[in-house]
JSON list of C-alpha atoms in Angstrom, two decimals:
[
{"chain": "A", "resi": 5, "resn": "MET", "atom": "CA", "xyz": [0.00, 0.00, 0.00]},
{"chain": "A", "resi": 6, "resn": "SER", "atom": "CA", "xyz": [1.45, 3.37, -0.98]},
{"chain": "A", "resi": 7, "resn": "HIS", "atom": "CA", "xyz": [1.71, 6.43, 1.26]},
{"chain": "A", "resi": 8, "resn": "VAL", "atom": "CA", "xyz": [-1.12, 8.06, -0.77]},
{"chain": "A", "resi": 9, "resn": "ASP", "atom": "CA", "xyz": [-3.38, 5.01, -0.28]},
{"chain": "A", "resi": 10, "resn": "LEU", "atom": "CA", "xyz": [-2.70, 5.10, 3.45]},
{"chain": "A", "resi": 11, "resn": "GLU", "atom": "CA", "xyz": [-3.63, 8.80, 3.64]},
{"chain": "A", "resi": 12, "resn": "CYS", "atom": "CA", "xyz": [-6.91, 8.16, 1.80]},
{"chain": "A", "resi": 13, "resn": "LYS", "atom": "CA", "xyz": [-7.96, 5.53, 4.36]},
{"chain": "A", "resi": 14, "resn": "ARG", "atom": "CA", "xyz": [-7.49, 7.88, 7.32]},
{"chain": "A", "resi": 15, "resn": "SER", "atom": "CA", "xyz": [-10.42, 9.86, 8.64]},
{"chain": "A", "resi": 16, "resn": "GLY", "atom": "CA", "xyz": [-11.35, 11.98, 11.59]},
{"chain": "A", "resi": 17, "resn": "TYR", "atom": "CA", "xyz": [-9.01, 13.90, 13.82]},
{"chain": "A", "resi": 18, "resn": "ILE", "atom": "CA", "xyz": [-7.61, 14.03, 17.31]},
{"chain": "A", "resi": 19, "resn": "VAL", "atom": "CA", "xyz": [-6.87, 17.04, 19.52]},
{"chain": "A", "resi": 20, "resn": "LEU", "atom": "CA", "xyz": [-3.47, 17.06, 21.26]},
{"chain": "A", "resi": 21, "resn": "ASP", "atom": "CA", "xyz": [-1.86, 19.12, 24.02]},
{"chain": "A", "resi": 22, "resn": "PHE", "atom": "CA", "xyz": [1.33, 18.84, 26.03]},
{"chain": "A", "resi": 23, "resn": "GLU", "atom": "CA", "xyz": [2.45, 20.54, 29.22]},
{"chain": "A", "resi": 24, "resn": "THR", "atom": "CA", "xyz": [6.24, 20.47, 29.37]},
{"chain": "A", "resi": 25, "resn": "THR", "atom": "CA", "xyz": [9.33, 21.38, 31.34]},
{"chain": "A", "resi": 26, "resn": "GLY", "atom": "CA", "xyz": [9.77, 24.43, 29.10]},
{"chain": "A", "resi": 27, "resn": "PHE", "atom": "CA", "xyz": [10.62, 25.48, 25.56]},
{"chain": "A", "resi": 28, "resn": "HIS", "atom": "CA", "xyz": [14.23, 24.27, 25.56]},
{"chain": "A", "resi": 29, "resn": "GLU", "atom": "CA", "xyz": [14.43, 20.50, 25.78]},
{"chain": "A", "resi": 30, "resn": "PRO", "atom": "CA", "xyz": [10.66, 20.26, 26.31]},
{"chain": "A", "resi": 31, "resn": "GLU", "atom": "CA", "xyz": [10.15, 17.05, 28.24]},
{"chain": "A", "resi": 32, "resn": "VAL", "atom": "CA", "xyz": [6.48, 16.11, 28.58]},
{"chain": "A", "resi": 33, "resn": "LEU", "atom": "CA", "xyz": [4.93, 16.43, 32.04]},
{"chain": "A", "resi": 34, "resn": "GLN", "atom": "CA", "xyz": [1.29, 15.99, 30.95]},
{"chain": "A", "resi": 35, "resn": "VAL", "atom": "CA", "xyz": [-0.29, 14.78, 27.73]},
{"chain": "A", "resi": 36, "resn": "SER", "atom": "CA", "xyz": [-3.94, 14.72, 26.70]},
{"chain": "A", "resi": 37, "resn": "VAL", "atom": "CA", "xyz": [-5.64, 13.59, 23.53]},
{"chain": "A", "resi": 38, "resn": "ILE", "atom": "CA", "xyz": [-9.34, 13.59, 22.71]},
{"chain": "A", "resi": 39, "resn": "ASN", "atom": "CA", "xyz": [-11.11, 12.55, 19.55]},
{"chain": "A", "resi": 40, "resn": "ASP", "atom": "CA", "xyz": [-13.42, 14.65, 17.39]},
{"chain": "A", "resi": 41, "resn": "LYS", "atom": "CA", "xyz": [-16.36, 13.71, 19.66]},
{"chain": "A", "resi": 42, "resn": "GLY", "atom": "CA", "xyz": [-14.54, 14.96, 22.78]},
{"chain": "A", "resi": 43, "resn": "GLU", "atom": "CA", "xyz": [-13.88, 11.47, 24.16]},
{"chain": "A", "resi": 44, "resn": "ILE", "atom": "CA", "xyz": [-10.66, 11.11, 26.17]},
{"chain": "A", "resi": 45, "resn": "LEU", "atom": "CA", "xyz": [-8.15, 8.83, 24.44]},
{"chain": "A", "resi": 46, "resn": "ILE", "atom": "CA", "xyz": [-5.03, 9.69, 26.48]},
{"chain": "A", "resi": 47, "resn": "SER", "atom": "CA", "xyz": [-4.68, 11.78, 29.61]},
{"chain": "A", "resi": 48, "resn": "GLY", "atom": "CA", "xyz": [-1.90, 11.53, 32.11]},
{"chain": "A", "resi": 49, "resn": "TYR", "atom": "CA", "xyz": [1.12, 12.93, 33.86]},
{"chain": "A", "resi": 50, "resn": "CYS", "atom": "CA", "xyz": [4.68, 11.99, 32.88]},
{"chain": "A", "resi": 51, "resn": "ARG", "atom": "CA", "xyz": [7.99, 11.94, 34.68]},
{"chain": "A", "resi": 52, "resn": "PRO", "atom": "CA", "xyz": [10.75, 13.63, 32.67]},
{"chain": "A", "resi": 53, "resn": "GLU", "atom": "CA", "xyz": [13.81, 11.55, 31.75]},
{"chain": "A", "resi": 54, "resn": "HIS", "atom": "CA", "xyz": [16.52, 14.19, 32.12]},
{"chain": "A", "resi": 55, "resn": "VAL", "atom": "CA", "xyz": [15.18, 17.29, 33.86]},
{"chain": "A", "resi": 56, "resn": "GLU", "atom": "CA", "xyz": [14.78, 17.40, 37.65]},
{"chain": "A", "resi": 57, "resn": "SER", "atom": "CA", "xyz": [13.16, 20.83, 38.07]},
{"chain": "A", "resi": 58, "resn": "TRP", "atom": "CA", "xyz": [11.33, 23.35, 35.89]},
{"chain": "A", "resi": 59, "resn": "GLU", "atom": "CA", "xyz": [10.54, 26.33, 38.08]},
{"chain": "A", "resi": 60, "resn": "GLU", "atom": "CA", "xyz": [9.60, 28.73, 35.28]},
{"chain": "A", "resi": 61, "resn": "ALA", "atom": "CA", "xyz": [7.23, 26.29, 33.57]},
{"chain": "A", "resi": 62, "resn": "GLN", "atom": "CA", "xyz": [5.82, 25.22, 36.93]},
{"chain": "A", "resi": 63, "resn": "THR", "atom": "CA", "xyz": [4.65, 28.79, 37.60]},
{"chain": "A", "resi": 64, "resn": "VAL", "atom": "CA", "xyz": [2.57, 28.53, 34.41]},
{"chain": "A", "resi": 65, "resn": "HIS", "atom": "CA", "xyz": [1.01, 25.06, 34.66]},
{"chain": "A", "resi": 66, "resn": "GLY", "atom": "CA", "xyz": [1.49, 24.18, 38.34]},
{"chain": "A", "resi": 67, "resn": "ILE", "atom": "CA", "xyz": [2.97, 20.73, 37.71]},
{"chain": "A", "resi": 68, "resn": "SER", "atom": "CA", "xyz": [5.63, 20.04, 40.32]},
{"chain": "A", "resi": 69, "resn": "PRO", "atom": "CA", "xyz": [8.38, 17.39, 40.39]},
{"chain": "A", "resi": 70, "resn": "GLU", "atom": "CA", "xyz": [6.53, 15.70, 43.29]},
{"chain": "A", "resi": 71, "resn": "MET", "atom": "CA", "xyz": [3.35, 15.38, 41.17]},
{"chain": "A", "resi": 72, "resn": "VAL", "atom": "CA", "xyz": [5.14, 13.35, 38.49]},
{"chain": "A", "resi": 73, "resn": "ALA", "atom": "CA", "xyz": [7.78, 11.51, 40.56]},
{"chain": "A", "resi": 74, "resn": "ASN", "atom": "CA", "xyz": [6.00, 8.13, 40.37]},
{"chain": "A", "resi": 75, "resn": "CYS", "atom": "CA", "xyz": [4.59, 8.49, 36.85]},
{"chain": "A", "resi": 76, "resn": "PRO", "atom": "CA", "xyz": [5.84, 6.72, 33.72]},
{"chain": "A", "resi": 77, "resn": "THR", "atom": "CA", "xyz": [8.01, 8.69, 31.32]},
{"chain": "A", "resi": 78, "resn": "PHE", "atom": "CA", "xyz": [6.27, 10.02, 28.22]},
{"chain": "A", "resi": 79, "resn": "ARG", "atom": "CA", "xyz": [8.46, 7.82, 26.01]},
{"chain": "A", "resi": 80, "resn": "GLU", "atom": "CA", "xyz": [7.56, 4.64, 27.93]},
{"chain": "A", "resi": 81, "resn": "GLY", "atom": "CA", "xyz": [4.01, 5.34, 29.00]},
{"chain": "A", "resi": 82, "resn": "TYR", "atom": "CA", "xyz": [2.39, 7.37, 26.24]},
{"chain": "A", "resi": 83, "resn": "LEU", "atom": "CA", "xyz": [4.45, 7.89, 23.08]},
{"chain": "A", "resi": 84, "resn": "PRO", "atom": "CA", "xyz": [3.71, 4.52, 21.40]},
{"chain": "A", "resi": 85, "resn": "LYS", "atom": "CA", "xyz": [-0.06, 4.89, 21.90]},
{"chain": "A", "resi": 86, "resn": "LEU", "atom": "CA", "xyz": [0.05, 8.54, 20.77]},
{"chain": "A", "resi": 87, "resn": "LEU", "atom": "CA", "xyz": [1.91, 7.68, 17.57]},
{"chain": "A", "resi": 88, "resn": "GLU", "atom": "CA", "xyz": [-0.57, 4.89, 16.90]},
{"chain": "A", "resi": 89, "resn": "LEU", "atom": "CA", "xyz": [-3.45, 7.35, 17.28]},
{"chain": "A", "resi": 90, "resn": "ILE", "atom": "CA", "xyz": [-1.75, 9.94, 15.06]},
{"chain": "A", "resi": 91, "resn": "GLU", "atom": "CA", "xyz": [-1.17, 7.33, 12.35]},
{"chain": "A", "resi": 92, "resn": "SER", "atom": "CA", "xyz": [-4.89, 6.43, 12.38]},
{"chain": "A", "resi": 93, "resn": "VAL", "atom": "CA", "xyz": [-6.34, 9.91, 11.71]},
{"chain": "A", "resi": 94, "resn": "ALA", "atom": "CA", "xyz": [-6.41, 12.41, 8.88]},
{"chain": "A", "resi": 95, "resn": "ALA", "atom": "CA", "xyz": [-5.33, 15.34, 11.08]},
{"chain": "A", "resi": 96, "resn": "VAL", "atom": "CA", "xyz": [-4.11, 16.47, 14.48]},
{"chain": "A", "resi": 97, "resn": "ILE", "atom": "CA", "xyz": [-5.65, 19.63, 15.91]},
{"chain": "A", "resi": 98, "resn": "ALA", "atom": "CA", "xyz": [-3.39, 21.54, 18.31]},
{"chain": "A", "resi": 99, "resn": "TYR", "atom": "CA", "xyz": [-3.44, 25.13, 19.51]},
{"chain": "A", "resi": 100, "resn": "ASN", "atom": "CA", "xyz": [0.02, 26.46, 18.60]},
{"chain": "A", "resi": 101, "resn": "ALA", "atom": "CA", "xyz": [0.60, 23.23, 16.69]},
{"chain": "A", "resi": 102, "resn": "GLU", "atom": "CA", "xyz": [4.23, 24.02, 15.92]},
{"chain": "A", "resi": 103, "resn": "PHE", "atom": "CA", "xyz": [5.02, 23.63, 19.62]},
{"chain": "A", "resi": 104, "resn": "GLU", "atom": "CA", "xyz": [3.37, 20.19, 19.78]},
{"chain": "A", "resi": 105, "resn": "ARG", "atom": "CA", "xyz": [5.28, 19.18, 16.64]},
{"chain": "A", "resi": 106, "resn": "SER", "atom": "CA", "xyz": [8.55, 20.40, 18.20]},
{"chain": "A", "resi": 107, "resn": "VAL", "atom": "CA", "xyz": [7.87, 18.24, 21.28]},
{"chain": "A", "resi": 108, "resn": "LEU", "atom": "CA", "xyz": [7.31, 15.19, 19.08]},
{"chain": "A", "resi": 109, "resn": "ARG", "atom": "CA", "xyz": [10.55, 15.97, 17.22]},
{"chain": "A", "resi": 110, "resn": "PHE", "atom": "CA", "xyz": [12.34, 16.24, 20.58]},
{"chain": "A", "resi": 111, "resn": "TYR", "atom": "CA", "xyz": [11.33, 12.60, 21.16]},
{"chain": "A", "resi": 112, "resn": "GLY", "atom": "CA", "xyz": [12.48, 11.60, 17.67]},
{"chain": "A", "resi": 113, "resn": "ALA", "atom": "CA", "xyz": [9.00, 11.37, 16.14]},
{"chain": "A", "resi": 114, "resn": "GLU", "atom": "CA", "xyz": [8.09, 13.12, 12.89]},
{"chain": "A", "resi": 115, "resn": "PRO", "atom": "CA", "xyz": [4.62, 11.78, 12.05]},
{"chain": "A", "resi": 116, "resn": "VAL", "atom": "CA", "xyz": [3.34, 12.29, 8.53]},
{"chain": "A", "resi": 117, "resn": "VAL", "atom": "CA", "xyz": [-0.06, 13.81, 9.19]},
{"chain": "A", "resi": 118, "resn": "ALA", "atom": "CA", "xyz": [-1.69, 17.19, 8.74]},
{"chain": "A", "resi": 119, "resn": "PHE", "atom": "CA", "xyz": [-1.51, 19.46, 11.79]},
{"chain": "A", "resi": 120, "resn": "ILE", "atom": "CA", "xyz": [-4.30, 22.04, 11.97]},
{"chain": "A", "resi": 121, "resn": "ASP", "atom": "CA", "xyz": [-3.75, 25.04, 14.21]},
{"chain": "A", "resi": 122, "resn": "PRO", "atom": "CA", "xyz": [-6.80, 26.94, 15.51]},
{"chain": "A", "resi": 123, "resn": "MET", "atom": "CA", "xyz": [-4.43, 29.66, 16.77]},
{"chain": "A", "resi": 124, "resn": "LEU", "atom": "CA", "xyz": [-3.61, 30.56, 13.16]},
{"chain": "A", "resi": 125, "resn": "MET", "atom": "CA", "xyz": [-7.29, 30.39, 12.20]},
{"chain": "A", "resi": 126, "resn": "PHE", "atom": "CA", "xyz": [-8.38, 32.58, 15.13]},
{"chain": "A", "resi": 127, "resn": "ALA", "atom": "CA", "xyz": [-5.86, 35.41, 14.61]},
{"chain": "A", "resi": 128, "resn": "PRO", "atom": "CA", "xyz": [-7.79, 37.13, 11.76]},
{"chain": "A", "resi": 129, "resn": "VAL", "atom": "CA", "xyz": [-11.12, 36.49, 13.52]},
{"chain": "A", "resi": 130, "resn": "TYR", "atom": "CA", "xyz": [-9.88, 38.37, 16.58]},
{"chain": "A", "resi": 131, "resn": "GLY", "atom": "CA", "xyz": [-8.42, 40.98, 14.26]},
{"chain": "A", "resi": 132, "resn": "GLU", "atom": "CA", "xyz": [-5.55, 42.48, 16.27]},
{"chain": "A", "resi": 133, "resn": "TRP", "atom": "CA", "xyz": [-3.12, 43.74, 13.63]},
{"chain": "A", "resi": 134, "resn": "SER", "atom": "CA", "xyz": [0.65, 43.88, 14.07]},
{"chain": "A", "resi": 135, "resn": "ASP", "atom": "CA", "xyz": [2.33, 46.60, 12.00]},
{"chain": "A", "resi": 136, "resn": "TRP", "atom": "CA", "xyz": [5.69, 45.07, 12.90]},
{"chain": "A", "resi": 137, "resn": "PHE", "atom": "CA", "xyz": [4.84, 41.61, 11.49]},
{"chain": "A", "resi": 138, "resn": "GLN", "atom": "CA", "xyz": [2.32, 42.88, 8.91]},
{"chain": "A", "resi": 139, "resn": "SER", "atom": "CA", "xyz": [-0.14, 40.20, 9.97]},
{"chain": "A", "resi": 140, "resn": "TYR", "atom": "CA", "xyz": [-2.68, 39.44, 12.65]},
{"chain": "A", "resi": 141, "resn": "LYS", "atom": "CA", "xyz": [-1.29, 38.72, 16.12]},
{"chain": "A", "resi": 142, "resn": "TYR", "atom": "CA", "xyz": [-1.58, 35.23, 17.51]},
{"chain": "A", "resi": 143, "resn": "GLN", "atom": "CA", "xyz": [-3.76, 35.08, 20.60]},
{"chain": "A", "resi": 144, "resn": "LYS", "atom": "CA", "xyz": [-3.51, 32.85, 23.65]},
{"chain": "A", "resi": 145, "resn": "LEU", "atom": "CA", "xyz": [-5.84, 29.88, 23.98]},
{"chain": "A", "resi": 146, "resn": "ALA", "atom": "CA", "xyz": [-7.57, 31.61, 26.91]},
{"chain": "A", "resi": 147, "resn": "THR", "atom": "CA", "xyz": [-8.27, 34.66, 24.73]},
{"chain": "A", "resi": 148, "resn": "ALA", "atom": "CA", "xyz": [-9.81, 32.54, 21.99]},
{"chain": "A", "resi": 149, "resn": "ALA", "atom": "CA", "xyz": [-11.87, 30.54, 24.49]},
{"chain": "A", "resi": 150, "resn": "SER", "atom": "CA", "xyz": [-13.14, 33.73, 26.14]},
{"chain": "A", "resi": 151, "resn": "TYR", "atom": "CA", "xyz": [-14.02, 35.21, 22.75]},
{"chain": "A", "resi": 152, "resn": "TYR", "atom": "CA", "xyz": [-16.31, 32.23, 22.09]},
{"chain": "A", "resi": 153, "resn": "GLY", "atom": "CA", "xyz": [-17.70, 32.16, 25.65]},
{"chain": "A", "resi": 154, "resn": "TYR", "atom": "CA", "xyz": [-15.89, 29.01, 26.75]},
{"chain": "A", "resi": 155, "resn": "ASP", "atom": "CA", "xyz": [-14.72, 28.94, 30.39]},
{"chain": "A", "resi": 156, "resn": "PHE", "atom": "CA", "xyz": [-11.87, 26.60, 31.37]},
{"chain": "A", "resi": 157, "resn": "LYS", "atom": "CA", "xyz": [-8.68, 26.24, 33.46]},
{"chain": "A", "resi": 158, "resn": "ALA", "atom": "CA", "xyz": [-5.81, 27.04, 31.08]},
{"chain": "A", "resi": 159, "resn": "HIS", "atom": "CA", "xyz": [-2.49, 25.16, 31.16]},
{"chain": "A", "resi": 160, "resn": "ASP", "atom": "CA", "xyz": [-3.98, 21.81, 32.06]},
{"chain": "A", "resi": 161, "resn": "ALA", "atom": "CA", "xyz": [-3.57, 19.52, 29.04]},
{"chain": "A", "resi": 162, "resn": "LEU", "atom": "CA", "xyz": [-7.02, 17.94, 29.34]},
{"chain": "A", "resi": 163, "resn": "GLU", "atom": "CA", "xyz": [-8.76, 21.28, 29.81]},
{"chain": "A", "resi": 164, "resn": "ASP", "atom": "CA", "xyz": [-6.71, 22.74, 26.92]},
{"chain": "A", "resi": 165, "resn": "VAL", "atom": "CA", "xyz": [-7.70, 20.02, 24.42]},
{"chain": "A", "resi": 166, "resn": "LYS", "atom": "CA", "xyz": [-11.37, 20.45, 25.30]},
{"chain": "A", "resi": 167, "resn": "ALA", "atom": "CA", "xyz": [-11.07, 24.22, 24.78]},
{"chain": "A", "resi": 168, "resn": "THR", "atom": "CA", "xyz": [-9.14, 23.70, 21.53]},
{"chain": "A", "resi": 169, "resn": "LEU", "atom": "CA", "xyz": [-11.86, 21.39, 20.19]},
{"chain": "A", "resi": 170, "resn": "TYR", "atom": "CA", "xyz": [-14.52, 23.94, 21.08]},
{"chain": "A", "resi": 171, "resn": "ILE", "atom": "CA", "xyz": [-12.60, 26.76, 19.37]},
{"chain": "A", "resi": 172, "resn": "TYR", "atom": "CA", "xyz": [-11.82, 24.66, 16.31]},
{"chain": "A", "resi": 173, "resn": "GLU", "atom": "CA", "xyz": [-15.49, 23.81, 15.87]},
{"chain": "A", "resi": 174, "resn": "LYS", "atom": "CA", "xyz": [-16.40, 27.53, 16.05]}
]
């Protein structure tokens, strides 16, 4: 079966979000995936393999080293299932999708699937222009959710995928 044949057999999409140790060497601390119906496919905390503390990121998402100390690593506990899910769908929806892709690359995965980014879609809807970039400014997930009247706790992977699905469907 050719690559094109494989792509034609895929359908549906999943919504993906990671919470990580930061932008540089982004080890996964929490991963959540839901399907296009909002059903939870993966949701869990992960112990990083190489990083022992992440103070700056912890102030954003609240995930402490103690919270993940007894959890599986992302590579052992979640990556195989995630890649299997990605290979079964036509697209992955992720708010700021390039970050999620960079995390997958960090773990040596480069899945061949379309990534759809509601952040890019929402920027012209919100309409805040940047003279410097000569384009619409990207908005935070919380801004997009608020715009559409969706209330959630930002920076929790499961809450973020639910908000992303809601925004994408708008």
